Amino acid sequence: MTETTSHASAIRAGGVAITGLHKSYGSNEVLKGIDLTVAPGEVVCLIGPSGSGKSTLLRCVNLLETPNHGTVAVSGFDATDPEVDLNAMRRHVGMVFQQFNLFPHLSVLENCTVAQVKVLRRAKAEAAGVARENLRRVGLDGFEDRYPDQLSGGQQQRVAIARALSMDPQLMLFDEPTSALDPETVGEVLSVMRGLAAAGMTMLVVTHEMGFAREVADRVVFMDGGVVVEEGPAEQVIGSPTQPRTQDFLRRVLNPTDVEL
């Protein structure tokens, strides 16, 4: 696939095409010219040390952060065009954060229907039907009437995923979705994400879960210092990285007790 063909494919439904992306906070340049495409149906995992720019890159895709330079195309929308209809674009993009961001005063079902009714203008009965189906999809059938404080962290994160799916996104963004979870509940969320990947959902995932990335990702992108250091098939980048910085990072992550200070 040529670069031009890849770029054209990525901007179709669910795809992402990022070109020359720069983002600074004052004098701190966090992203230093990122080029990245995600084809429809592809799962791409972003890995790298804290502060490498992974989460900022993800937030720029949904324009939760405004890039200083460069372009971001998402599902046929030029997200960096000043005239873009952001609300229309964001209807195609679901995002799951480190923290669950559920409304504590709303039930699980209400958390999954409120945006459908207000943004998509769905009737309450239709929204409830969609929500129930997505709760079943994440293994929470029967939890509709519970409130967030009655759920474990893993259950809350699965509600957050069901809420995002209830908006019928073509692209799902995950920003370290398991980092705030108890180790015993991490597997619950990763299992749901595996199911989404198997169903063909386009996914861009920031993660420290190397086993998940190796198993599920079509491509892995290693970032450090605001640039893409290495990218390629998951097995190659995680199993046989070519760049010394990638090798050092993975040695530390995969063998945390075998690090010389």
PDB file of N, CA and C in Angstrom, residues 181-243:
ATOM      1  N   LEU A 181      -7.072   0.774  37.706  1.00  0.00           N
ATOM      2  CA  LEU A 181      -7.813  -0.385  38.183  1.00  0.00           C
ATOM      3  C   LEU A 181      -6.984  -1.254  39.112  1.00  0.00           C
ATOM      4  N   ASP A 182      -7.684  -1.937  40.002  1.00  0.00           N
ATOM      5  CA  ASP A 182      -7.076  -2.987  40.805  1.00  0.00           C
ATOM      6  C   ASP A 182      -6.595  -4.089  39.862  1.00  0.00           C
ATOM      7  N   PRO A 183      -5.423  -4.682  40.117  1.00  0.00           N
ATOM      8  CA  PRO A 183      -4.910  -5.715  39.205  1.00  0.00           C
ATOM      9  C   PRO A 183      -5.896  -6.838  38.920  1.00  0.00           C
ATOM     10  N   GLU A 184      -6.779  -7.155  39.890  1.00  0.00           N
ATOM     11  CA  GLU A 184      -7.725  -8.246  39.689  1.00  0.00           C
ATOM     12  C   GLU A 184      -8.806  -7.911  38.677  1.00  0.00           C
ATOM     13  N   THR A 185      -9.043  -6.615  38.404  1.00  0.00           N
ATOM     14  CA  THR A 185     -10.119  -6.229  37.488  1.00  0.00           C
ATOM     15  C   THR A 185      -9.610  -5.794  36.114  1.00  0.00           C
ATOM     16  N   VAL A 186      -8.290  -5.721  35.951  1.00  0.00           N
ATOM     17  CA  VAL A 186      -7.721  -5.312  34.662  1.00  0.00           C
ATOM     18  C   VAL A 186      -8.195  -6.235  33.546  1.00  0.00           C
ATOM     19  N   GLY A 187      -8.204  -7.532  33.822  1.00  0.00           N
ATOM     20  CA  GLY A 187      -8.565  -8.508  32.804  1.00  0.00           C
ATOM     21  C   GLY A 187      -9.973  -8.336  32.287  1.00  0.00           C
ATOM     22  N   GLU A 188     -10.900  -7.861  33.153  1.00  0.00           N
ATOM     23  CA  GLU A 188     -12.286  -7.649  32.721  1.00  0.00           C
ATOM     24  C   GLU A 188     -12.350  -6.642  31.576  1.00  0.00           C
ATOM     25  N   VAL A 189     -11.610  -5.544  31.735  1.00  0.00           N
ATOM     26  CA  VAL A 189     -11.637  -4.478  30.732  1.00  0.00           C
ATOM     27  C   VAL A 189     -10.899  -4.907  29.471  1.00  0.00           C
ATOM     28  N   LEU A 190      -9.751  -5.557  29.636  1.00  0.00           N
ATOM     29  CA  LEU A 190      -9.000  -6.004  28.467  1.00  0.00           C
ATOM     30  C   LEU A 190      -9.796  -7.029  27.660  1.00  0.00           C
ATOM     31  N   SER A 191     -10.580  -7.866  28.344  1.00  0.00           N
ATOM     32  CA  SER A 191     -11.404  -8.842  27.639  1.00  0.00           C
ATOM     33  C   SER A 191     -12.439  -8.148  26.765  1.00  0.00           C
ATOM     34  N   VAL A 192     -13.056  -7.084  27.286  1.00  0.00           N
ATOM     35  CA  VAL A 192     -14.018  -6.317  26.488  1.00  0.00           C
ATOM     36  C   VAL A 192     -13.329  -5.700  25.278  1.00  0.00           C
ATOM     37  N   MET A 193     -12.143  -5.159  25.479  1.00  0.00           N
ATOM     38  CA  MET A 193     -11.419  -4.533  24.372  1.00  0.00           C
ATOM     39  C   MET A 193     -11.014  -5.563  23.322  1.00  0.00           C
ATOM     40  N   ARG A 194     -10.650  -6.762  23.763  1.00  0.00           N
ATOM     41  CA  ARG A 194     -10.348  -7.827  22.803  1.00  0.00           C
ATOM     42  C   ARG A 194     -11.574  -8.126  21.939  1.00  0.00           C
ATOM     43  N   GLY A 195     -12.733  -8.147  22.583  1.00  0.00           N
ATOM     44  CA  GLY A 195     -13.959  -8.405  21.842  1.00  0.00           C
ATOM     45  C   GLY A 195     -14.244  -7.330  20.815  1.00  0.00           C
ATOM     46  N   LEU A 196     -14.009  -6.076  21.179  1.00  0.00           N
ATOM     47  CA  LEU A 196     -14.217  -4.977  20.239  1.00  0.00           C
ATOM     48  C   LEU A 196     -13.272  -5.102  19.043  1.00  0.00           C
ATOM     49  N   ALA A 197     -12.016  -5.435  19.327  1.00  0.00           N
ATOM     50  CA  ALA A 197     -11.037  -5.594  18.247  1.00  0.00           C
ATOM     51  C   ALA A 197     -11.450  -6.729  17.321  1.00  0.00           C
ATOM     52  N   ALA A 198     -11.901  -7.841  17.898  1.00  0.00           N
ATOM     53  CA  ALA A 198     -12.308  -8.985  17.093  1.00  0.00           C
ATOM     54  C   ALA A 198     -13.523  -8.664  16.230  1.00  0.00           C
ATOM     55  N   ALA A 199     -14.363  -7.733  16.709  1.00  0.00           N
ATOM     56  CA  ALA A 199     -15.556  -7.340  15.959  1.00  0.00           C
ATOM     57  C   ALA A 199     -15.253  -6.315  14.872  1.00  0.00           C
ATOM     58  N   GLY A 200     -13.987  -5.863  14.777  1.00  0.00           N
ATOM     59  CA  GLY A 200     -13.603  -4.960  13.701  1.00  0.00           C
ATOM     60  C   GLY A 200     -13.640  -3.488  14.040  1.00  0.00           C
ATOM     61  N   MET A 201     -13.758  -3.145  15.343  1.00  0.00           N
ATOM     62  CA  MET A 201     -13.755  -1.738  15.733  1.00  0.00           C
ATOM     63  C   MET A 201     -12.368  -1.124  15.508  1.00  0.00           C
ATOM     64  N   THR A 202     -12.332   0.053  14.914  1.00  0.00           N
ATOM     65  CA  THR A 202     -11.080   0.798  14.797  1.00  0.00           C
ATOM     66  C   THR A 202     -10.713   1.329  16.177  1.00  0.00           C
ATOM     67  N   MET A 203      -9.468   1.074  16.619  1.00  0.00           N
ATOM     68  CA  MET A 203      -9.079   1.429  17.976  1.00  0.00           C
ATOM     69  C   MET A 203      -7.670   2.024  17.993  1.00  0.00           C
ATOM     70  N   LEU A 204      -7.529   3.126  18.733  1.00  0.00           N
ATOM     71  CA  LEU A 204      -6.223   3.722  19.003  1.00  0.00           C
ATOM     72  C   LEU A 204      -6.088   3.726  20.517  1.00  0.00           C
ATOM     73  N   VAL A 205      -5.102   2.973  21.020  1.00  0.00           N
ATOM     74  CA  VAL A 205      -5.036   2.652  22.446  1.00  0.00           C
ATOM     75  C   VAL A 205      -3.687   3.055  23.025  1.00  0.00           C
ATOM     76  N   VAL A 206      -3.725   3.897  24.061  1.00  0.00           N
ATOM     77  CA  VAL A 206      -2.530   4.160  24.860  1.00  0.00           C
ATOM     78  C   VAL A 206      -2.530   3.147  25.999  1.00  0.00           C
ATOM     79  N   THR A 207      -1.484   2.357  26.108  1.00  0.00           N
ATOM     80  CA  THR A 207      -1.489   1.292  27.110  1.00  0.00           C
ATOM     81  C   THR A 207      -0.083   0.967  27.589  1.00  0.00           C
ATOM     82  N   HIS A 208      -0.028   0.460  28.828  1.00  0.00           N
ATOM     83  CA  HIS A 208       1.197  -0.129  29.373  1.00  0.00           C
ATOM     84  C   HIS A 208       1.076  -1.641  29.460  1.00  0.00           C
ATOM     85  N   GLU A 209      -0.042  -2.179  28.964  1.00  0.00           N
ATOM     86  CA  GLU A 209      -0.267  -3.623  29.007  1.00  0.00           C
ATOM     87  C   GLU A 209       0.373  -4.255  27.766  1.00  0.00           C
ATOM     88  N   MET A 210       1.636  -4.678  27.904  1.00  0.00           N
ATOM     89  CA  MET A 210       2.379  -5.182  26.750  1.00  0.00           C
ATOM     90  C   MET A 210       1.793  -6.490  26.216  1.00  0.00           C
ATOM     91  N   GLY A 211       1.281  -7.330  27.115  1.00  0.00           N
ATOM     92  CA  GLY A 211       0.680  -8.580  26.658  1.00  0.00           C
ATOM     93  C   GLY A 211      -0.527  -8.329  25.787  1.00  0.00           C
ATOM     94  N   PHE A 212      -1.361  -7.371  26.196  1.00  0.00           N
ATOM     95  CA  PHE A 212      -2.528  -7.006  25.397  1.00  0.00           C
ATOM     96  C   PHE A 212      -2.102  -6.456  24.043  1.00  0.00           C
ATOM     97  N   ALA A 213      -1.130  -5.541  24.050  1.00  0.00           N
ATOM     98  CA  ALA A 213      -0.677  -4.938  22.798  1.00  0.00           C
ATOM     99  C   ALA A 213      -0.124  -5.991  21.850  1.00  0.00           C
ATOM    100  N   ARG A 214       0.627  -6.908  22.402  1.00  0.00           N
ATOM    101  CA  ARG A 214       1.246  -7.944  21.563  1.00  0.00           C
ATOM    102  C   ARG A 214       0.195  -8.870  20.965  1.00  0.00           C
ATOM    103  N   GLU A 215      -0.850  -9.145  21.737  1.00  0.00           N
ATOM    104  CA  GLU A 215      -1.880 -10.088  21.307  1.00  0.00           C
ATOM    105  C   GLU A 215      -2.897  -9.469  20.362  1.00  0.00           C
ATOM    106  N   VAL A 216      -3.293  -8.214  20.621  1.00  0.00           N
ATOM    107  CA  VAL A 216      -4.457  -7.640  19.944  1.00  0.00           C
ATOM    108  C   VAL A 216      -4.095  -6.637  18.854  1.00  0.00           C
ATOM    109  N   ALA A 217      -3.009  -5.875  19.044  1.00  0.00           N
ATOM    110  CA  ALA A 217      -2.707  -4.776  18.123  1.00  0.00           C
ATOM    111  C   ALA A 217      -2.266  -5.279  16.755  1.00  0.00           C
ATOM    112  N   ASP A 218      -2.736  -4.595  15.708  1.00  0.00           N
ATOM    113  CA  ASP A 218      -2.200  -4.819  14.370  1.00  0.00           C
ATOM    114  C   ASP A 218      -0.837  -4.152  14.239  1.00  0.00           C
ATOM    115  N   ARG A 219      -0.730  -2.969  14.873  1.00  0.00           N
ATOM    116  CA  ARG A 219       0.553  -2.258  14.893  1.00  0.00           C
ATOM    117  C   ARG A 219       0.785  -1.689  16.282  1.00  0.00           C
ATOM    118  N   VAL A 220       2.059  -1.579  16.630  1.00  0.00           N
ATOM    119  CA  VAL A 220       2.471  -0.923  17.871  1.00  0.00           C
ATOM    120  C   VAL A 220       3.365   0.248  17.504  1.00  0.00           C
ATOM    121  N   VAL A 221       3.103   1.391  18.149  1.00  0.00           N
ATOM    122  CA  VAL A 221       3.885   2.606  17.925  1.00  0.00           C
ATOM    123  C   VAL A 221       4.569   2.963  19.235  1.00  0.00           C
ATOM    124  N   PHE A 222       5.898   2.993  19.224  1.00  0.00           N
ATOM    125  CA  PHE A 222       6.656   3.381  20.410  1.00  0.00           C
ATOM    126  C   PHE A 222       7.035   4.854  20.293  1.00  0.00           C
ATOM    127  N   MET A 223       6.607   5.644  21.295  1.00  0.00           N
ATOM    128  CA  MET A 223       6.903   7.072  21.324  1.00  0.00           C
ATOM    129  C   MET A 223       7.832   7.406  22.480  1.00  0.00           C
ATOM    130  N   ASP A 224       8.670   8.385  22.265  1.00  0.00           N
ATOM    131  CA  ASP A 224       9.511   8.918  23.334  1.00  0.00           C
ATOM    132  C   ASP A 224       9.910  10.338  22.952  1.00  0.00           C
ATOM    133  N   GLY A 225       9.835  11.233  23.920  1.00  0.00           N
ATOM    134  CA  GLY A 225      10.249  12.612  23.677  1.00  0.00           C
ATOM    135  C   GLY A 225       9.447  13.329  22.621  1.00  0.00           C
ATOM    136  N   GLY A 226       8.175  12.933  22.445  1.00  0.00           N
ATOM    137  CA  GLY A 226       7.319  13.631  21.497  1.00  0.00           C
ATOM    138  C   GLY A 226       7.460  13.219  20.056  1.00  0.00           C
ATOM    139  N   VAL A 227       8.175  12.123  19.798  1.00  0.00           N
ATOM    140  CA  VAL A 227       8.335  11.640  18.426  1.00  0.00           C
ATOM    141  C   VAL A 227       8.051  10.141  18.380  1.00  0.00           C
ATOM    142  N   VAL A 228       7.762   9.646  17.185  1.00  0.00           N
ATOM    143  CA  VAL A 228       7.627   8.209  16.970  1.00  0.00           C
ATOM    144  C   VAL A 228       9.022   7.641  16.742  1.00  0.00           C
ATOM    145  N   VAL A 229       9.462   6.796  17.666  1.00  0.00           N
ATOM    146  CA  VAL A 229      10.796   6.197  17.571  1.00  0.00           C
ATOM    147  C   VAL A 229      10.770   4.950  16.691  1.00  0.00           C
ATOM    148  N   GLU A 230       9.696   4.178  16.841  1.00  0.00           N
ATOM    149  CA  GLU A 230       9.622   2.903  16.109  1.00  0.00           C
ATOM    150  C   GLU A 230       8.159   2.499  15.989  1.00  0.00           C
ATOM    151  N   GLU A 231       7.792   1.934  14.855  1.00  0.00           N
ATOM    152  CA  GLU A 231       6.447   1.385  14.695  1.00  0.00           C
ATOM    153  C   GLU A 231       6.497   0.202  13.750  1.00  0.00           C
ATOM    154  N   GLY A 232       5.538  -0.678  13.905  1.00  0.00           N
ATOM    155  CA  GLY A 232       5.484  -1.857  13.058  1.00  0.00           C
ATOM    156  C   GLY A 232       4.537  -2.878  13.642  1.00  0.00           C
ATOM    157  N   PRO A 233       4.499  -4.077  13.086  1.00  0.00           N
ATOM    158  CA  PRO A 233       3.659  -5.134  13.644  1.00  0.00           C
ATOM    159  C   PRO A 233       3.985  -5.367  15.119  1.00  0.00           C
ATOM    160  N   ALA A 234       2.965  -5.715  15.884  1.00  0.00           N
ATOM    161  CA  ALA A 234       3.146  -5.856  17.328  1.00  0.00           C
ATOM    162  C   ALA A 234       4.259  -6.832  17.670  1.00  0.00           C
ATOM    163  N   GLU A 235       4.288  -7.962  16.998  1.00  0.00           N
ATOM    164  CA  GLU A 235       5.288  -8.984  17.321  1.00  0.00           C
ATOM    165  C   GLU A 235       6.701  -8.472  17.065  1.00  0.00           C
ATOM    166  N   GLN A 236       6.850  -7.643  16.023  1.00  0.00           N
ATOM    167  CA  GLN A 236       8.188  -7.118  15.712  1.00  0.00           C
ATOM    168  C   GLN A 236       8.628  -6.064  16.717  1.00  0.00           C
ATOM    169  N   VAL A 237       7.750  -5.096  16.998  1.00  0.00           N
ATOM    170  CA  VAL A 237       8.153  -3.994  17.877  1.00  0.00           C
ATOM    171  C   VAL A 237       8.364  -4.478  19.305  1.00  0.00           C
ATOM    172  N   ILE A 238       7.470  -5.335  19.814  1.00  0.00           N
ATOM    173  CA  ILE A 238       7.602  -5.801  21.184  1.00  0.00           C
ATOM    174  C   ILE A 238       8.555  -6.986  21.296  1.00  0.00           C
ATOM    175  N   GLY A 239       8.520  -7.862  20.292  1.00  0.00           N
ATOM    176  CA  GLY A 239       9.367  -9.054  20.357  1.00  0.00           C
ATOM    177  C   GLY A 239      10.783  -8.850  19.881  1.00  0.00           C
ATOM    178  N   SER A 240      10.972  -8.025  18.845  1.00  0.00           N
ATOM    179  CA  SER A 240      12.315  -7.821  18.281  1.00  0.00           C
ATOM    180  C   SER A 240      12.506  -6.371  17.860  1.00  0.00           C
ATOM    181  N   PRO A 241      12.457  -5.436  18.812  1.00  0.00           N
ATOM    182  CA  PRO A 241      12.603  -4.022  18.450  1.00  0.00           C
ATOM    183  C   PRO A 241      13.983  -3.744  17.866  1.00  0.00           C
ATOM    184  N   THR A 242      14.040  -2.785  16.941  1.00  0.00           N
ATOM    185  CA  THR A 242      15.301  -2.481  16.270  1.00  0.00           C
ATOM    186  C   THR A 242      16.008  -1.260  16.860  1.00  0.00           C
ATOM    187  N   GLN A 243      15.242  -0.370  17.508  1.00  0.00           N
ATOM    188  CA  GLN A 243      15.825   0.863  18.014  1.00  0.00           C
ATOM    189  C   GLN A 243      16.298   0.700  19.462  1.00  0.00           C
TER     190      GLN A 243
END
